[in-house]
């Protein structure tokens, strides 16, 4: 696993960053949001970016998505510059809020990217139905977002990101605003979805157990300036259920992540 | 819920009754001197009660009573064919037509202008002050000049009236839509960025629908202003038709009852227009926003 991973790293990482720096000019002077970030994300990986608030994990995700420009360094998404990758619609993005258009029903929200990308409209309805049933919202296609709970809205937003079948899924704390039980359920659904579809996922979170549960690799980051402390491999079996959280292996990885975060905090 | 409704209805009833009482007392007080003059040389002085009764229904009252106005409205509505120049319906319909056309034209212009302002920084700086200044010029001063100008261009009647009306109507829609088109949630905007959406898609799929609540708020104000604009435009155009002309001739000939009837008709038109806008708004928004 490690060997093939190292090999393909040299061949074609889905996302790569080398010597990436991001500085913001704010009222209080320059803020170094990301400092010398080096990262390679392999096809089919589930990578979590974890760290305290202000560590630049969201900034890193936004740079990959070309929602944020960077100051220096090298970033490639599927071998392309982020700007080109965005124009090619290579990724689906899930925001912290569901960001559904309130005037469109769930089916029309999920179909929004297809409408913009002008895909074959005869097949669009099928694709929307397929994604809706994948996230368990088939019976809510005609409902409006405000009629759904927060968890269901976020499910719809994931279905929307998947509707045009991008190979890369970028998620910015998608379950951060949800209660713990809903969050557990969605984590379970997400890991199943990832295993079944084989997508590459980049997932921002500040929950250690969420990161360990979902990921193949956990990128531990520290604040001010935001940088990568270590990348922890999370080699739990790909098929996971919630009980895995009580296994020694899980707890051991969680402890490593926690130690990493604390070390970063002590240095900062 | 039902109790609340009952209380509301009772309050409306009490308020209505209070207004009626004040109205009749005022009519009595204002019309009484007139009656006194008429009966000043009577040999046998009339008792106060018959003078008072007469003060409540003189031929040319200073303040007509509610029943006089109601009778006038009833007679001019049902007493004449709708094509007759004596029919209130005839005049109301003409004013309504001008108001609707003026509101639609003004709102369309306002929408286009707001879109241009939002998308062009230079226009925002240059056009916005003019838009605001345009509304500080009294329409009553502009209307006669507009009539003369358009008359010279060979345009009379409907066209100048609609243009004068739209001059008032474009403003609320412009202001509301400049705000509305800018109200788009930042994250939704970024969502469209991740789809590499064009400006056109962004406008029609995001900005325009997101600003519909603002559009309808602006439209309601425009619709009410449109009736005012239509009436003002009918005063100098000299066609002698419409509620504006009706108001003018009423004041020439001291026909206060006719004036009041026209006022009630214009209020009814405004309410009708706003009701229509509200209906359309519900159709568009309630389903969409799941309210």
XYZ file of N, CA, C and O in Angstrom, chain B residues 178-252:
300
model
N -31.149 47.661 -6.995
C -29.715 47.871 -6.765
C -29.326 47.169 -5.461
O -28.322 46.472 -5.373
N -30.199 47.320 -4.476
C -29.970 46.651 -3.190
C -30.113 45.139 -3.346
O -29.278 44.370 -2.859
N -31.178 44.732 -4.041
C -31.478 43.308 -4.183
C -30.388 42.542 -4.914
O -29.963 41.476 -4.483
N -29.923 43.110 -6.027
C -28.920 42.404 -6.830
C -27.601 42.293 -6.078
O -26.755 41.467 -6.392
N -27.435 43.163 -5.087
C -26.203 43.099 -4.284
C -26.373 42.235 -3.049
O -25.428 42.029 -2.312
N -27.594 41.784 -2.812
C -27.860 41.079 -1.554
C -27.479 39.610 -1.625
O -27.666 38.878 -0.671
N -26.963 39.183 -2.768
C -26.692 37.754 -2.959
C -25.664 37.248 -1.952
O -24.631 37.873 -1.730
N -26.027 36.135 -1.340
C -25.171 35.492 -0.355
C -23.803 35.176 -0.962
O -23.693 34.650 -2.063
N -22.749 35.520 -0.245
C -21.379 35.353 -0.722
C -21.058 33.899 -1.065
O -20.433 33.591 -2.076
N -21.539 33.015 -0.197
C -21.233 31.603 -0.398
C -21.926 31.061 -1.654
O -21.369 30.244 -2.371
N -23.152 31.538 -1.904
C -23.861 31.116 -3.119
C -23.102 31.604 -4.351
O -23.021 30.922 -5.369
N -22.566 32.807 -4.225
C -21.776 33.359 -5.310
C -20.558 32.478 -5.578
O -20.216 32.197 -6.735
N -19.930 32.035 -4.507
C -18.765 31.151 -4.657
C -19.161 29.798 -5.227
O -18.410 29.192 -5.989
N -20.345 29.340 -4.855
C -20.839 28.075 -5.402
C -20.876 28.155 -6.936
O -20.441 27.249 -7.634
N -21.375 29.282 -7.439
C -21.442 29.456 -8.888
C -20.044 29.548 -9.490
O -19.828 29.157 -10.624
N -19.114 30.061 -8.689
C -17.734 30.106 -9.161
C -17.180 28.688 -9.338
O -16.467 28.422 -10.311
N -17.527 27.795 -8.392
C -16.999 26.434 -8.512
C -17.551 25.742 -9.761
O -16.958 24.798 -10.251
N -18.695 26.216 -10.257
C -19.246 25.643 -11.492
C -18.721 26.372 -12.721
O -19.163 26.087 -13.833
N -17.826 27.336 -12.510
C -17.331 28.168 -13.600
C -18.497 28.726 -14.416
O -18.499 28.701 -15.646
N -19.519 29.221 -13.706
C -20.706 29.764 -14.378
C -20.368 31.085 -15.056
O -19.516 31.837 -14.577
N -21.029 31.365 -16.180
C -20.812 32.636 -16.865
C -21.584 33.735 -16.128
O -22.445 33.457 -15.299
N -21.280 34.994 -16.462
C -21.977 36.122 -15.836
C -23.481 36.039 -16.081
O -24.292 36.376 -15.243
N -23.800 35.592 -17.288
C -25.196 35.471 -17.687
C -25.931 34.457 -16.814
O -27.014 34.731 -16.288
N -25.314 33.284 -16.623
C -25.927 32.248 -15.783
C -26.028 32.727 -14.342
O -27.032 32.511 -13.669
N -24.982 33.391 -13.916
C -24.957 33.927 -12.558
C -26.099 34.916 -12.349
O -26.750 34.928 -11.315
N -26.368 35.731 -13.379
C -27.427 36.731 -13.261
C -28.809 36.077 -13.242
O -29.610 36.340 -12.357
N -29.049 35.200 -14.220
C -30.410 34.663 -14.350
C -30.713 33.550 -13.359
O -31.861 33.371 -12.969
N -29.696 32.794 -12.940
C -29.969 31.673 -12.040
C -29.762 32.047 -10.576
O -30.265 31.381 -9.696
N -28.990 33.102 -10.332
C -28.715 33.443 -8.936
C -29.188 34.848 -8.550
O -30.082 35.002 -7.725
N -28.610 35.855 -9.195
C -28.871 37.225 -8.729
C -30.332 37.628 -8.883
O -30.931 38.172 -7.960
N -30.890 37.365 -10.067
C -32.267 37.787 -10.306
C -33.252 37.090 -9.366
O -34.032 37.763 -8.688
N -33.220 35.743 -9.284
C -34.145 35.104 -8.357
C -33.910 35.524 -6.909
O -34.864 35.682 -6.153
N -32.649 35.728 -6.537
C -32.364 36.104 -5.149
C -32.928 37.477 -4.830
O -33.247 37.777 -3.688
N -33.062 38.335 -5.854
C -33.515 39.693 -5.568
C -35.012 39.882 -5.828
O -35.521 40.994 -5.715
N -35.730 38.797 -6.164
C -37.170 38.933 -6.405
C -37.942 39.547 -5.233
O -38.814 40.378 -5.461
N -37.641 39.175 -3.981
C -38.368 39.826 -2.884
C -38.198 41.348 -2.917
O -39.145 42.081 -2.646
N -37.004 41.810 -3.296
C -36.763 43.249 -3.392
C -37.554 43.837 -4.556
O -38.114 44.923 -4.460
N -37.591 43.096 -5.661
C -38.321 43.569 -6.842
C -39.791 43.795 -6.503
O -40.369 44.823 -6.851
N -40.384 42.846 -5.770
C -41.802 42.981 -5.470
C -42.067 44.114 -4.491
O -43.081 44.804 -4.594
N -41.162 44.317 -3.543
C -41.311 45.456 -2.645
C -41.290 46.749 -3.457
O -42.137 47.625 -3.270
N -40.338 46.845 -4.373
C -40.249 48.025 -5.223
C -41.485 48.175 -6.093
O -42.011 49.281 -6.274
N -41.969 47.062 -6.625
C -43.139 47.091 -7.506
C -44.389 47.588 -6.786
O -45.193 48.308 -7.372
N -44.530 47.206 -5.522
C -45.712 47.648 -4.775
C -45.697 49.163 -4.632
O -46.723 49.825 -4.802
N -44.539 49.710 -4.310
C -44.435 51.165 -4.182
C -44.677 51.799 -5.551
O -45.402 52.783 -5.676
N -44.092 51.196 -6.593
C -44.268 51.727 -7.947
C -45.732 51.726 -8.363
O -46.202 52.664 -8.987
N -46.443 50.658 -8.025
C -47.841 50.555 -8.437
C -48.661 51.685 -7.813
O -49.473 52.334 -8.482
N -48.419 51.933 -6.500
C -49.149 53.012 -5.828
C -48.748 54.361 -6.413
O -49.603 55.218 -6.684
N -47.457 54.555 -6.656
C -46.972 55.804 -7.246
C -47.515 55.960 -8.660
O -47.749 57.073 -9.119
N -47.676 54.827 -9.337
C -48.170 54.847 -10.711
C -49.540 55.483 -10.812
O -49.823 56.233 -11.759
N -50.397 55.232 -9.819
C -51.743 55.824 -9.835
C -51.631 57.340 -9.662
O -52.292 58.115 -10.362
N -50.750 57.757 -8.738
C -50.533 59.196 -8.545
C -50.022 59.810 -9.847
O -50.523 60.843 -10.323
N -49.030 59.146 -10.460
C -48.461 59.634 -11.717
C -49.508 59.741 -12.805
O -49.569 60.744 -13.537
N -50.364 58.728 -12.903
C -51.397 58.733 -13.938
C -52.348 59.903 -13.740
O -52.696 60.616 -14.684
N -52.743 60.131 -12.484
C -53.679 61.233 -12.195
C -53.033 62.577 -12.516
O -53.640 63.448 -13.154
N -51.784 62.741 -12.100
C -51.081 63.993 -12.378
C -50.969 64.204 -13.892
O -51.183 65.308 -14.398
N -50.677 63.118 -14.605
C -50.483 63.249 -16.056
C -51.783 63.594 -16.766
O -51.760 64.147 -17.862
N -52.913 63.284 -16.139
C -54.204 63.572 -16.787
C -54.628 65.025 -16.606
O -55.515 65.510 -17.302
N -54.003 65.703 -15.669
C -54.426 67.081 -15.393
C -54.047 68.042 -16.515
O -54.904 68.777 -16.989
N -52.785 68.043 -16.979
C -52.459 69.025 -18.010
C -52.711 68.536 -19.434
O -52.659 69.332 -20.361
N -52.962 67.242 -19.615
C -53.083 66.758 -20.987
C -54.379 67.223 -21.643
O -54.512 67.125 -22.852
N -55.293 67.678 -20.817
C -56.471 68.333 -21.369
C -57.425 67.442 -22.124
O -58.353 67.898 -22.774
N -57.221 66.152 -22.048
C -58.132 65.254 -22.754
C -59.501 65.195 -22.108
O -60.479 64.776 -22.717
N -59.552 65.620 -20.845
C -60.829 65.601 -20.161
C -61.263 64.216 -19.724
O -62.375 64.026 -19.272
N -60.360 63.248 -19.864
C -60.725 61.912 -19.412
C -59.771 61.459 -18.311
O -58.654 61.951 -18.198
N -60.240 60.514 -17.524
C -59.430 59.999 -16.431
C -59.793 60.661 -15.123
O -60.430 61.722 -15.097
N -59.365 60.037 -14.032
C -59.713 60.556 -12.705
C -59.062 61.916 -12.465
O -59.615 62.752 -11.756
N -57.885 62.133 -13.042
C -57.208 63.414 -12.874
C -58.056 64.543 -13.448
O -58.252 65.584 -12.808
N -58.580 64.334 -14.646
C -59.438 65.339 -15.283
C -60.708 65.534 -14.470
O -61.222 66.642 -14.324
N -61.201 64.439 -13.930
C -62.405 64.444 -13.108
C -62.175 65.314 -11.858
O -63.025 66.129 -11.489
N -61.015 65.145 -11.228
C -60.660 65.943 -10.049
C -60.587 67.413 -10.418
O -61.086 68.290 -9.705
N -59.961 67.675 -11.574
C -59.762 69.055 -12.004
C -61.100 69.736 -12.288
O -61.356 70.835 -11.797
N -61.965 69.051 -13.048
C -63.252 69.670 -13.382
C -64.102 69.812 -12.126
O -64.817 70.800 -11.951
N -63.998 68.855 -11.207
C -64.721 68.940 -9.950
C -64.322 70.180 -9.168
O -65.166 70.877 -8.603
N -63.059 70.496 -9.179
C -62.620 71.651 -8.405
C -62.967 72.949 -9.129
O -63.235 73.971 -8.513
N -62.983 72.915 -10.497
C -63.421 74.110 -11.255
C -64.848 74.491 -10.894
O -65.158 75.641 -10.682
